[in-house]
Each structure stands twice: as structure tokens, then as C-alpha cells.
PDB file of C-alpha atoms in Angstrom:
ATOM      1  CA  MET A 696     -61.884  31.619-118.308  1.00 50.00           C
ATOM      2  CA  PRO A 697     -58.126  31.324-119.054  1.00 61.00           C
ATOM      3  CA  GLU A 698     -57.435  34.282-116.736  1.00 67.00           C
ATOM      4  CA  THR A 699     -59.476  32.653-113.988  1.00 75.00           C
ATOM      5  CA  ILE A 700     -57.593  29.366-114.322  1.00 72.00           C
ATOM      6  CA  SER A 701     -54.242  31.180-114.364  1.00 74.00           C
ATOM      7  CA  LEU A 702     -55.152  33.083-111.196  1.00 78.00           C
ATOM      8  CA  PHE A 703     -56.321  29.885-109.503  1.00 76.00           C
ATOM      9  CA  LEU A 704     -53.088  28.134-110.425  1.00 79.00           C
ATOM     10  CA  ALA A 705     -50.962  31.005-109.159  1.00 82.00           C
ATOM     11  CA  LEU A 706     -52.798  31.101-105.818  1.00 84.00           C
ATOM     12  CA  SER A 707     -52.624  27.323-105.518  1.00 83.00           C
ATOM     13  CA  VAL A 708     -48.886  27.309-106.148  1.00 86.00           C
ATOM     14  CA  ALA A 709     -48.426  30.004-103.491  1.00 89.00           C
ATOM     15  CA  ALA A 710     -50.492  27.954-101.038  1.00 87.00           C
ATOM     16  CA  LEU A 711     -48.519  24.811-101.852  1.00 88.00           C
ATOM     17  CA  LEU A 712     -45.180  26.546-101.312  1.00 90.00           C
ATOM     18  CA  ALA A 713     -46.393  28.043 -98.015  1.00 91.00           C
ATOM     19  CA  LEU A 714     -47.616  24.671 -96.732  1.00 89.00           C
ATOM     20  CA  PHE A 715     -44.410  23.001 -97.865  1.00 88.00           C
ATOM     21  CA  TRP A 716     -42.281  25.613 -96.079  1.00 91.00           C
ATOM     22  CA  ILE A 717     -44.255  25.210 -92.854  1.00 89.00           C
ATOM     23  CA  ASN A 718     -44.080  21.427 -92.995  1.00 88.00           C
ATOM     24  CA  LEU A 719     -40.322  21.497 -93.400  1.00 85.00           C
ATOM     25  CA  ARG A 720     -40.245  22.736 -89.819  1.00 84.00           C
ATOM     26  CA  VAL A 721     -43.142  20.951 -88.119  1.00 85.00           C
ATOM     27  CA  ALA A 722     -43.060  17.659 -90.106  1.00 87.00           C
ATOM     28  CA  SER A 723     -46.801  17.106 -89.647  1.00 91.00           C
ATOM     29  CA  PRO A 724     -48.350  14.032 -91.328  1.00 92.00           C
ATOM     30  CA  VAL A 725     -51.688  15.877 -91.334  1.00 92.00           C
ATOM     31  CA  LEU A 726     -50.279  18.901 -93.152  1.00 92.00           C
ATOM     32  CA  ALA A 727     -48.620  16.576 -95.666  1.00 93.00           C
ATOM     33  CA  ILE A 728     -52.057  15.389 -96.875  1.00 94.00           C
ATOM     34  CA  PRO A 729     -53.246  18.690 -98.448  1.00 93.00           C
ATOM     35  CA  ILE A 730     -49.725  19.154 -99.834  1.00 94.00           C
ATOM     36  CA  ARG A 731     -50.036  15.866-101.713  1.00 94.00           C
ATOM     37  CA  TRP A 732     -53.529  16.710-102.985  1.00 94.00           C
ATOM     38  CA  LEU A 733     -52.465  20.164-104.167  1.00 93.00           C
ATOM     39  CA  ARG A 734     -49.405  18.751-105.897  1.00 93.00           C
ATOM     40  CA  TRP A 735     -51.533  16.145-107.663  1.00 94.00           C
ATOM     41  CA  ILE A 736     -54.238  18.597-108.782  1.00 92.00           C
ATOM     42  CA  LEU A 737     -51.760  21.266-109.872  1.00 92.00           C
ATOM     43  CA  PHE A 738     -49.845  18.763-111.969  1.00 92.00           C
ATOM     44  CA  ALA A 739     -53.043  17.869-113.840  1.00 92.00           C
ATOM     45  CA  LEU A 740     -54.170  21.477-114.280  1.00 90.00           C
ATOM     46  CA  TYR A 741     -50.785  22.726-115.467  1.00 88.00           C
ATOM     47  CA  ALA A 742     -50.586  19.905-117.992  1.00 90.00           C
ATOM     48  CA  ALA A 743     -54.065  20.770-119.266  1.00 89.00           C
ATOM     49  CA  GLN A 744     -53.235  24.473-119.475  1.00 87.00           C
ATOM     50  CA  SER A 745     -50.006  23.756-121.376  1.00 86.00           C
ATOM     51  CA  ASN A 746     -51.968  21.585-123.784  1.00 86.00           C
ATOM     52  CA  ALA A 747     -54.482  24.402-124.331  1.00 80.00           C
ATOM     53  CA  GLN A 748     -51.678  26.852-125.099  1.00 80.00           C
ATOM     54  CA  PHE A 749     -49.625  24.641-127.413  1.00 79.00           C
ATOM     55  CA  GLU A 750     -52.525  22.572-128.812  1.00 79.00           C
ATOM     56  CA  TRP A 751     -50.766  19.216-128.517  1.00 85.00           C
ATOM     57  CA  ILE A 752     -54.028  17.260-128.247  1.00 84.00           C
ATOM     58  CA  ASP A 753     -57.419  18.323-129.611  1.00 83.00           C
ATOM     59  CA  ARG A 754     -59.349  17.676-126.413  1.00 86.00           C
ATOM     60  CA  PRO A 755     -61.225  19.932-123.950  1.00 88.00           C
ATOM     61  CA  PHE A 756     -59.309  21.371-120.989  1.00 86.00           C
ATOM     62  CA  TRP A 757     -61.075  19.319-118.327  1.00 89.00           C
ATOM     63  CA  ALA A 758     -60.773  16.084-120.329  1.00 92.00           C
ATOM     64  CA  VAL A 759     -57.007  16.524-120.504  1.00 92.00           C
ATOM     65  CA  ALA A 760     -56.861  17.458-116.816  1.00 92.00           C
ATOM     66  CA  ALA A 761     -58.818  14.324-115.853  1.00 95.00           C
ATOM     67  CA  ALA A 762     -56.605  12.110-118.018  1.00 95.00           C
ATOM     68  CA  VAL A 763     -53.406  13.537-116.511  1.00 94.00           C
ATOM     69  CA  PHE A 764     -54.943  13.199-113.033  1.00 95.00           C
ATOM     70  CA  LEU A 765     -55.428   9.475-113.656  1.00 96.00           C
ATOM     71  CA  LEU A 766     -51.953   9.214-115.171  1.00 95.00           C
ATOM     72  CA  TRP A 767     -50.464  10.620-111.945  1.00 94.00           C
ATOM     73  CA  PHE A 768     -52.372   7.975-109.988  1.00 94.00           C
ATOM     74  CA  LEU A 769     -50.948   5.201-112.168  1.00 94.00           C
ATOM     75  CA  LEU A 770     -47.395   6.534-111.986  1.00 94.00           C
ATOM     76  CA  GLU A 771     -47.433   7.042-108.220  1.00 93.00           C
ATOM     77  CA  SER A 772     -49.100   3.677-107.712  1.00 93.00           C
ATOM     78  CA  GLY A 773     -46.316   2.009-109.651  1.00 94.00           C
ATOM     79  CA  PHE A 774     -43.686   3.941-107.738  1.00 94.00           C
ATOM     80  CA  ASN A 775     -45.257   3.000-104.386  1.00 93.00           C
ATOM     81  CA  TRP A 776     -45.386  -0.645-105.424  1.00 95.00           C
ATOM     82  CA  LEU A 777     -41.674  -0.515-106.280  1.00 95.00           C
ATOM     83  CA  LYS A 778     -40.947   0.992-102.842  1.00 93.00           C
ATOM     84  CA  VAL A 779     -42.878  -1.781-101.097  1.00 93.00           C
ATOM     85  CA  SER A 780     -41.031  -4.387-103.170  1.00 93.00           C
ATOM     86  CA  ALA A 781     -37.698  -2.745-102.320  1.00 92.00           C
ATOM     87  CA  ILE A 782     -38.546  -2.896 -98.607  1.00 90.00           C
ATOM     88  CA  SER A 783     -39.457  -6.555 -98.965  1.00 92.00           C
ATOM     89  CA  LEU A 784     -36.181  -7.384-100.715  1.00 91.00           C
ATOM     90  CA  SER A 785     -33.954  -5.233 -98.507  1.00 89.00           C
ATOM     91  CA  PRO A 786     -31.984  -6.799 -95.627  1.00 84.00           C
ATOM     92  CA  LEU A 787     -33.536  -4.346 -93.152  1.00 81.00           C
ATOM     93  CA  PRO A 788     -35.794  -6.052 -90.570  1.00 83.00           C
ATOM     94  CA  LEU A 789     -39.495  -5.163 -90.528  1.00 87.00           C
ATOM     95  CA  PHE A 790     -39.539  -5.610 -86.753  1.00 89.00           C
ATOM     96  CA  PRO A 791     -36.196  -4.178 -85.610  1.00 89.00           C
ATOM     97  CA  ARG A 792     -34.706  -4.971 -82.231  1.00 91.00           C
ATOM     98  CA  TYR A 793     -34.523  -2.101 -79.738  1.00 94.00           C
ATOM     99  CA  VAL A 794     -31.573  -1.245 -77.518  1.00 94.00           C
ATOM    100  CA  VAL A 795     -31.237   1.118 -74.575  1.00 94.00           C
ATOM    101  CA  ASN A 796     -30.406   4.644 -75.681  1.00 92.00           C
ATOM    102  CA  SER A 797     -27.620   5.744 -73.360  1.00 86.00           C
ATOM    103  CA  SER A 798     -26.223   8.498 -75.601  1.00 82.00           C
ATOM    104  CA  GLY A 799     -28.220  11.272 -73.913  1.00 77.00           C
ATOM    105  CA  ASP A 800     -29.978  12.403 -77.107  1.00 78.00           C
ATOM    106  CA  GLU A 801     -33.316  10.764 -76.397  1.00 81.00           C
ATOM    107  CA  TRP A 802     -35.305  14.024 -76.460  1.00 88.00           C
ATOM    108  CA  PRO A 803     -34.811  16.623 -79.242  1.00 86.00           C
ATOM    109  CA  THR A 804     -34.327  20.215 -78.155  1.00 84.00           C
ATOM    110  CA  GLN A 805     -36.910  21.747 -80.495  1.00 85.00           C
ATOM    111  CA  GLN A 806     -39.276  24.103 -78.693  1.00 88.00           C
ATOM    112  CA  ARG A 807     -42.477  22.358 -79.823  1.00 88.00           C
ATOM    113  CA  LEU A 808     -41.153  19.040 -78.496  1.00 89.00           C
ATOM    114  CA  LEU A 809     -39.934  20.489 -75.214  1.00 92.00           C
ATOM    115  CA  LYS A 810     -43.522  21.653 -74.574  1.00 93.00           C
ATOM    116  CA  VAL A 811     -44.619  18.020 -74.811  1.00 93.00           C
ATOM    117  CA  ARG A 812     -42.095  17.040 -72.143  1.00 94.00           C
ATOM    118  CA  ASP A 813     -43.280  19.902 -69.924  1.00 95.00           C
ATOM    119  CA  TRP A 814     -46.866  18.649 -70.259  1.00 96.00           C
ATOM    120  CA  LEU A 815     -45.805  15.146 -69.248  1.00 96.00           C
ATOM    121  CA  ARG A 816     -44.104  16.460 -66.128  1.00 95.00           C
ATOM    122  CA  ALA A 817     -47.109  18.611 -65.232  1.00 96.00           C
ATOM    123  CA  ASN A 818     -49.438  15.599 -65.550  1.00 96.00           C
ATOM    124  CA  ARG A 819     -47.346  13.240 -63.396  1.00 95.00           C
ATOM    125  CA  PHE A 820     -45.888  11.124 -66.180  1.00 97.00           C
ATOM    126  CA  THR A 821     -42.458   9.817 -65.208  1.00 96.00           C
ATOM    127  CA  PRO A 822     -39.708   8.691 -67.598  1.00 95.00           C
ATOM    128  CA  VAL A 823     -38.962   4.966 -67.456  1.00 96.00           C
ATOM    129  CA  GLN A 824     -36.522   4.186 -70.246  1.00 95.00           C
ATOM    130  CA  ALA A 825     -35.079   5.607 -73.462  1.00 95.00           C
ATOM    131  CA  LEU A 826     -34.809   3.209 -76.390  1.00 95.00           C
ATOM    132  CA  LYS A 827     -33.740   3.290 -80.024  1.00 93.00           C
ATOM    133  CA  ALA A 828     -33.845   1.022 -83.054  1.00 92.00           C
ATOM    134  CA  GLU A 829     -31.824   1.295 -86.246  1.00 87.00           C
ATOM    135  CA  LEU A 830     -33.949   1.783 -89.351  1.00 81.00           C
ATOM    136  CA  GLY A 831     -30.978   1.390 -91.684  1.00 74.00           C
ATOM    137  CA  GLY A 832     -28.205   3.557 -93.043  1.00 71.00           C
ATOM    138  CA  GLY A 833     -27.317   4.874 -89.610  1.00 74.00           C
ATOM    139  CA  ILE A 834     -30.834   6.297 -89.077  1.00 80.00           C
ATOM    140  CA  TRP A 835     -32.282   5.619 -85.637  1.00 86.00           C
ATOM    141  CA  LEU A 836     -35.849   5.669 -84.373  1.00 90.00           C
ATOM    142  CA  ARG A 837     -35.701   7.074 -80.846  1.00 93.00           C
ATOM    143  CA  THR A 838     -38.375   6.304 -78.283  1.00 95.00           C
ATOM    144  CA  SER A 839     -38.857   7.729 -74.792  1.00 96.00           C
ATOM    145  CA  VAL A 840     -41.074   5.596 -72.558  1.00 97.00           C
ATOM    146  CA  TYR A 841     -43.197   7.092 -69.745  1.00 97.00           C
ATOM    147  CA  HIS A 842     -45.622   5.781 -67.119  1.00 97.00           C
ATOM    148  CA  ASN A 843     -48.560   7.597 -65.606  1.00 96.00           C
ATOM    149  CA  HIS A 844     -48.794   8.137 -61.844  1.00 94.00           C
ATOM    150  CA  ASP A 845     -49.900   4.553 -60.996  1.00 94.00           C
ATOM    151  CA  GLY A 846     -47.961   2.725 -63.716  1.00 94.00           C
ATOM    152  CA  THR A 847     -51.044   1.397 -65.529  1.00 96.00           C
ATOM    153  CA  LEU A 848     -50.530   3.475 -68.673  1.00 97.00           C
ATOM    154  CA  ARG A 849     -47.354   3.160 -70.720  1.00 98.00           C
ATOM    155  CA  LEU A 850     -46.646   5.924 -73.204  1.00 98.00           C
ATOM    156  CA  HIS A 851     -44.125   5.624 -76.029  1.00 97.00           C
ATOM    157  CA  VAL A 852     -43.065   8.977 -77.476  1.00 97.00           C
ATOM    158  CA  LEU A 853     -41.541   8.173 -80.860  1.00 95.00           C
ATOM    159  CA  PHE A 854     -39.305  10.620 -82.725  1.00 93.00           C
ATOM    160  CA  VAL A 855     -39.429   9.722 -86.421  1.00 89.00           C
ATOM    161  CA  PRO A 856     -36.598  11.309 -88.454  1.00 85.00           C
ATOM    162  CA  GLN A 857     -37.411  12.836 -91.847  1.00 82.00           C
ATOM    163  CA  GLU A 858     -35.206  13.139 -94.930  1.00 75.00           C
ATOM    164  CA  ASN A 859     -34.994  16.929 -94.543  1.00 73.00           C
ATOM    165  CA  GLY A 860     -33.751  16.655 -90.959  1.00 74.00           C
ATOM    166  CA  ALA A 861     -37.076  17.505 -89.328  1.00 82.00           C
ATOM    167  CA  ILE A 862     -38.605  15.235 -86.691  1.00 88.00           C
ATOM    168  CA  THR A 863     -42.168  13.945 -86.517  1.00 92.00           C
ATOM    169  CA  VAL A 864     -43.384  13.026 -83.050  1.00 94.00           C
ATOM    170  CA  CYS A 865     -45.881  10.175 -82.603  1.00 95.00           C
ATOM    171  CA  TYR A 866     -47.505   8.677 -79.523  1.00 97.00           C
ATOM    172  CA  SER A 867     -48.364   5.087 -78.709  1.00 97.00           C
ATOM    173  CA  LEU A 868     -50.220   4.334 -75.470  1.00 97.00           C
ATOM    174  CA  ALA A 869     -50.651   0.834 -74.056  1.00 97.00           C
ATOM    175  CA  SER A 870     -52.545  -0.675 -71.118  1.00 97.00           C
ATOM    176  CA  ARG A 871     -53.056  -4.262 -69.956  1.00 96.00           C
ATOM    177  CA  THR A 872     -56.219  -5.597 -68.345  1.00 96.00           C
ATOM    178  CA  ALA A 873     -56.700  -8.411 -65.841  1.00 94.00           C
ATOM    179  CA  GLY A 874     -58.537 -10.362 -68.560  1.00 92.00           C
ATOM    180  CA  GLY A 875     -55.376 -10.527 -70.674  1.00 92.00           C
ATOM    181  CA  ARG A 876     -56.311  -7.855 -73.199  1.00 94.00           C
ATOM    182  CA  ARG A 877     -53.884  -5.220 -74.396  1.00 96.00           C
ATOM    183  CA  TYR A 878     -55.216  -1.835 -75.475  1.00 96.00           C
ATOM    184  CA  VAL A 879     -53.069   0.217 -77.838  1.00 96.00           C
ATOM    185  CA  THR A 880     -53.949   3.724 -78.999  1.00 96.00           C
ATOM    186  CA  ASP A 881     -51.551   5.478 -81.340  1.00 96.00           C
ATOM    187  CA  ASN A 882     -51.271   8.037 -84.115  1.00 95.00           C
ATOM    188  CA  LEU A 883     -48.579   6.400 -86.229  1.00 94.00           C
ATOM    189  CA  TYR A 884     -48.822   7.272 -89.924  1.00 92.00           C
ATOM    190  CA  ILE A 885     -46.509   4.567 -91.302  1.00 89.00           C
ATOM    191  CA  PRO A 886     -48.366   1.779 -93.165  1.00 91.00           C
ATOM    192  CA  PHE A 887     -48.249  -1.596 -91.472  1.00 89.00           C
ATOM    193  CA  GLY A 888     -50.612  -3.924 -93.360  1.00 88.00           C
ATOM    194  CA  GLY A 889     -49.969  -6.857 -91.035  1.00 90.00           C
ATOM    195  CA  PHE A 890     -51.716  -8.576 -88.149  1.00 92.00           C
ATOM    196  CA  TYR A 891     -51.754  -8.156 -84.374  1.00 92.00           C
ATOM    197  CA  PRO A 892     -52.329 -10.841 -81.723  1.00 91.00           C
ATOM    198  CA  GLU A 893     -55.989 -11.607 -81.002  1.00 91.00           C
ATOM    199  CA  SER A 894     -55.752 -10.189 -77.476  1.00 92.00           C
ATOM    200  CA  TRP A 895     -54.640  -6.784 -78.793  1.00 94.00           C
ATOM    201  CA  HIS A 896     -57.151  -4.006 -79.382  1.00 94.00           C
ATOM    202  CA  VAL A 897     -55.450  -1.415 -81.565  1.00 94.00           C
ATOM    203  CA  GLU A 898     -56.850   1.962 -82.567  1.00 94.00           C
ATOM    204  CA  ARG A 899     -54.745   4.070 -84.931  1.00 94.00           C
ATOM    205  CA  ARG A 900     -55.761   7.656 -85.693  1.00 93.00           C
ATOM    206  CA  PRO A 901     -53.042   9.542 -87.614  1.00 93.00           C
ATOM    207  CA  TRP A 902     -55.190  12.700 -87.649  1.00 93.00           C
ATOM    208  CA  ARG A 903     -55.110  12.959 -83.849  1.00 94.00           C
ATOM    209  CA  ARG A 904     -51.776  14.715 -83.227  1.00 93.00           C
ATOM    210  CA  SER A 905     -52.602  16.135 -79.780  1.00 94.00           C
ATOM    211  CA  LEU A 906     -51.132  14.138 -76.897  1.00 96.00           C
ATOM    212  CA  VAL A 907     -53.862  15.434 -74.583  1.00 96.00           C
ATOM    213  CA  LYS A 908     -56.619  14.058 -76.835  1.00 96.00           C
ATOM    214  CA  GLN A 909     -54.672  10.862 -77.402  1.00 97.00           C
ATOM    215  CA  VAL A 910     -54.418  10.169 -73.668  1.00 97.00           C
ATOM    216  CA  ALA A 911     -58.098  11.039 -73.129  1.00 97.00           C
ATOM    217  CA  ARG A 912     -59.191   8.687 -75.918  1.00 97.00           C
ATOM    218  CA  HIS A 913     -57.050   5.845 -74.610  1.00 97.00           C
ATOM    219  CA  LEU A 914     -58.365   6.167 -71.066  1.00 96.00           C
ATOM    220  CA  GLU A 915     -61.928   6.222 -72.423  1.00 96.00           C
ATOM    221  CA  ARG A 916     -61.319   2.991 -74.358  1.00 96.00           C
ATOM    222  CA  VAL A 917     -59.950   1.264 -71.268  1.00 95.00           C
ATOM    223  CA  ARG A 918     -62.815   2.573 -69.134  1.00 94.00           C
ATOM    224  CA  GLN A 919     -65.396   1.221 -71.583  1.00 93.00           C
ATOM    225  CA  ASP A 920     -63.834  -2.233 -71.333  1.00 89.00           C
ATOM    226  CA  GLY A 921     -64.597  -2.293 -67.621  1.00 87.00           C
ATOM    227  CA  ASP A 922     -61.836  -4.791 -66.827  1.00 90.00           C
ATOM    228  CA  PRO A 923     -59.342  -3.794 -64.102  1.00 94.00           C
ATOM    229  CA  VAL A 924     -56.114  -2.369 -65.478  1.00 95.00           C
ATOM    230  CA  LEU A 925     -52.796  -3.852 -64.384  1.00 96.00           C
ATOM    231  CA  ALA A 926     -49.660  -1.921 -63.560  1.00 96.00           C
ATOM    232  CA  TRP A 927     -46.724  -2.576 -65.866  1.00 96.00           C
ATOM    233  CA  ASP A 928     -44.242  -4.987 -64.269  1.00 92.00           C
ATOM    234  CA  ILE A 929     -41.986  -5.668 -67.277  1.00 94.00           C
ATOM    235  CA  SER A 930     -39.344  -3.241 -68.487  1.00 95.00           C
ATOM    236  CA  PRO A 931     -40.071  -1.398 -71.761  1.00 96.00           C
ATOM    237  CA  ILE A 932     -37.120  -2.917 -73.626  1.00 96.00           C
ATOM    238  CA  GLU A 933     -38.065  -6.480 -72.665  1.00 96.00           C
ATOM    239  CA  ASP A 934     -41.690  -5.864 -73.561  1.00 96.00           C
ATOM    240  CA  ILE A 935     -41.060  -4.194 -76.918  1.00 95.00           C
ATOM    241  CA  ASN A 936     -38.532  -6.786 -78.073  1.00 95.00           C
ATOM    242  CA  GLN A 937     -40.889  -9.579 -77.048  1.00 94.00           C
ATOM    243  CA  GLN A 938     -43.604  -7.792 -79.047  1.00 93.00           C
ATOM    244  CA  GLN A 939     -41.379  -7.553 -82.110  1.00 92.00           C
ATOM    245  CA  GLN A 940     -40.535 -11.248 -81.943  1.00 93.00           C
ATOM    246  CA  GLN A 941     -44.174 -12.219 -81.420  1.00 93.00           C
ATOM    247  CA  MET A 942     -45.341  -9.986 -84.259  1.00 93.00           C
ATOM    248  CA  GLU A 943     -42.909 -11.515 -86.725  1.00 93.00           C
ATOM    249  CA  MET A 944     -43.997 -15.020 -85.747  1.00 94.00           C
ATOM    250  CA  ILE A 945     -47.726 -14.233 -86.029  1.00 94.00           C
ATOM    251  CA  ASN A 946     -47.373 -12.445 -89.358  1.00 94.00           C
ATOM    252  CA  THR A 947     -45.390 -15.360 -90.765  1.00 94.00           C
ATOM    253  CA  GLU A 948     -48.057 -17.824 -89.622  1.00 93.00           C
ATOM    254  CA  LEU A 949     -50.893 -15.723 -91.107  1.00 92.00           C
ATOM    255  CA  GLY A 950     -49.258 -15.297 -94.500  1.00 90.00           C
ATOM    256  CA  TYR A 951     -48.155 -11.682 -94.303  1.00 93.00           C
ATOM    257  CA  LEU A 952     -44.473 -12.620 -94.174  1.00 94.00           C
ATOM    258  CA  LEU A 953     -42.777 -15.435 -96.053  1.00 93.00           C
ATOM    259  CA  PRO A 954     -40.992 -18.227 -94.161  1.00 93.00           C
ATOM    260  CA  HIS A 955     -37.343 -17.462 -93.455  1.00 89.00           C
ATOM    261  CA  ALA A 956     -36.181 -20.131 -95.896  1.00 90.00           C
ATOM    262  CA  ASP A 957     -37.869 -18.314 -98.817  1.00 91.00           C
ATOM    263  CA  ARG A 958     -36.940 -14.733 -97.970  1.00 90.00           C
ATOM    264  CA  GLU A 959     -33.531 -14.628 -99.632  1.00 87.00           C
ATOM    265  CA  GLU A 960     -35.069 -15.516-102.992  1.00 88.00           C
ATOM    266  CA  TYR A 961     -38.540 -13.912-102.806  1.00 91.00           C
ATOM    267  CA  GLY A 962     -38.208 -11.208-100.154  1.00 92.00           C
ATOM    268  CA  LYS A 963     -39.772 -10.921 -96.717  1.00 94.00           C
ATOM    269  CA  ILE A 964     -43.353  -9.958 -97.597  1.00 95.00           C
ATOM    270  CA  THR A 965     -45.876 -12.104 -99.469  1.00 95.00           C
ATOM    271  CA  PRO A 966     -47.695 -10.664-102.533  1.00 94.00           C
ATOM    272  CA  GLU A 967     -50.860 -10.302-100.444  1.00 93.00           C
ATOM    273  CA  GLY A 968     -48.891  -8.514 -97.742  1.00 93.00           C
ATOM    274  CA  ARG A 969     -47.345  -6.145-100.292  1.00 94.00           C
ATOM    275  CA  PHE A 970     -50.800  -5.266-101.589  1.00 94.00           C
ATOM    276  CA  ARG A 971     -52.034  -4.585 -98.061  1.00 93.00           C
ATOM    277  CA  ILE A 972     -49.129  -2.194 -97.440  1.00 94.00           C
ATOM    278  CA  TRP A 973     -49.607  -0.512-100.832  1.00 94.00           C
ATOM    279  CA  LYS A 974     -53.310   0.048-100.195  1.00 93.00           C
ATOM    280  CA  GLU A 975     -52.789   1.382 -96.680  1.00 94.00           C
ATOM    281  CA  ALA A 976     -50.029   3.698 -97.901  1.00 93.00           C
ATOM    282  CA  TRP A 977     -52.518   5.306-100.309  1.00 93.00           C
ATOM    283  CA  LEU A 978     -55.183   5.671 -97.615  1.00 93.00           C
ATOM    284  CA  LEU A 979     -52.697   7.236 -95.200  1.00 94.00           C
ATOM    285  CA  ASP A 980     -51.046   9.552 -97.731  1.00 93.00           C
ATOM    286  CA  TYR A 981     -54.251  11.025 -99.156  1.00 94.00           C
ATOM    287  CA  LEU A 982     -56.969  10.449 -96.546  1.00 92.00           C
ATOM    288  CA  GLY A 983     -55.124   9.920 -93.280  1.00 91.00           C
ATOM    289  CA  ILE A 984     -56.922   6.613 -92.758  1.00 90.00           C
ATOM    290  CA  ALA A 985     -55.053   3.678 -91.246  1.00 87.00           C
ATOM    291  CA  GLY A 986     -55.967   0.043 -91.776  1.00 77.00           C
ATOM    292  CA  ARG A 987     -58.434  -1.646 -89.461  1.00 69.00           C
ATOM    293  CA  TYR A 988     -56.602  -3.776 -86.926  1.00 58.00           C
ATOM    294  CA  HIS A 989     -58.552  -6.477 -85.102  1.00 53.00           C
TER     295      HIS A 989
END
């Protein structure tokens, strides 16, 4: 039994290191999920094995492993809550204002990302505008906006920078109908926890990383609605900044954000809003499930 556990741990560590090495280059939110699970399980098993060797606590192996597993949950939960609180208290805006990106660096030169641009060209998507928003500390979120051949589908290609220098690419597709509805289909993996306008129909699937499948799913959603789709007649920067302003107003009215007069003392996000972000962060990090947005 001890030899079996030792072999399992050795193989698991090798798998974890291999996945970690790969993800340093591809920065995949999907690949990050098994990495987190392996890290969590290995921490519990190594603690239990160390206890069996040094006999710190007179408890069975699996009882110690389960206790340490729960301890990890408590520690990471507390750490995540502190991160949410820090975001709430920081001066950084939750809905940053976008500006036109005229620096010429809107599209990274990595091979896997250049293939995405080639696919867009091959499928008659045309570039409309390049935007960026500062996330803080000189870090910028870059977005390249495209339209399909008749201008009824707007695609935002978002390049999310990582701490290790890698870039995660996400897609957000939007269409407007004659009935005033707005359909949004994206694969963002960042917890939101807030509210969208009633006329918005948002579907978020972080597991769906393929742009081809993302476009197909979005077109299917719009087709099922049956309402005629309108061509976009507002520039991306005007639209996105109007969205950001509207979102902040709605989330303040619905109790997700505190009124501006209270933010300096209590932070931007209400206690209920902080809990919603904390819960969604757990679901995204370990299950890849985003909140339900109605």
C-alpha cells in the first residue's frame, strides 16, 4: 500500500509539472482546472503520507488526507475572499473605459493566435477597430473588434495578459435584434457576479475555447429567437463605453455596487456582491461553470 501511494504521488507530480509547463505557453483556462485539482489533491495526500511516516497524529491515512483537503478549501476560500475585498477597496474601476489602440500592437504575434486571425480572414470577418483598457499597474486589456460579412455579428477578440507573460484569448460575440434584444455569447473565465440589463441574453461557456464552435453557437441562439437581426451602426468604442456606463448604473441600482458616496469608506462592492464574486470564482476555477446571467 505505501509503495502504491508513493508511485501514484510520483506520477501525479509528473503529470502536474507537465500540465503546468504546457499551460505556461498556451494559458488555457480549461487546462488550469485539472492543474488546480491535482495541486489540491496532492497537497492533501502528501500531508497524509508525511503524517504516516513521522506519526504526528494517530489517525488513519485517509482521515488525515480528508482533513487536509478541507483545510485547503478553508485556506483558499479565505484567500479568495481577501482578493475580492482588495478589488473592492482598490481604486481600479470595475468597468474600465476603453480607448482606441493606435500603437499597432493590437494582435500578438504568437503562432496559435495568428491562426485565429487567418480563420477570420478566410470566413469574411473584417476588422473594425482596435481598443484597449487599462487594468491597473500599466497592464492593458487589448481587444480587436470584427464584423461578419453583413455587419450583423460583432466579435470582440480579447487578449488577456497573464502574470507569466502568456496571453489568454477569449471571444465575445454580440448581435442586436429588431425587438431590442441583445444576444451575447462569450467564453470569458473571469468572475463577474453582477447583473446585465433585462434586454440582454448572455451565455457564458468558459469550456468552449474554439472560435468556430463559439460562432456556430451564437448564430444558433440568434436563429432560435426568430427576430430579424440588425446591422451594427454604432462604433465599437462608443458602444462598449456606453455599455460600461450602463452596467455600472444598473449594478449600483440593484445592490451589487455601493453608491459612489459610500465607496471611499466601504469599497465599491456590497457584501452580497462580494459573495457572488467569491462563489463564481470557485465555480470557474474548479468546475469551469460561470454564473447564470438573466
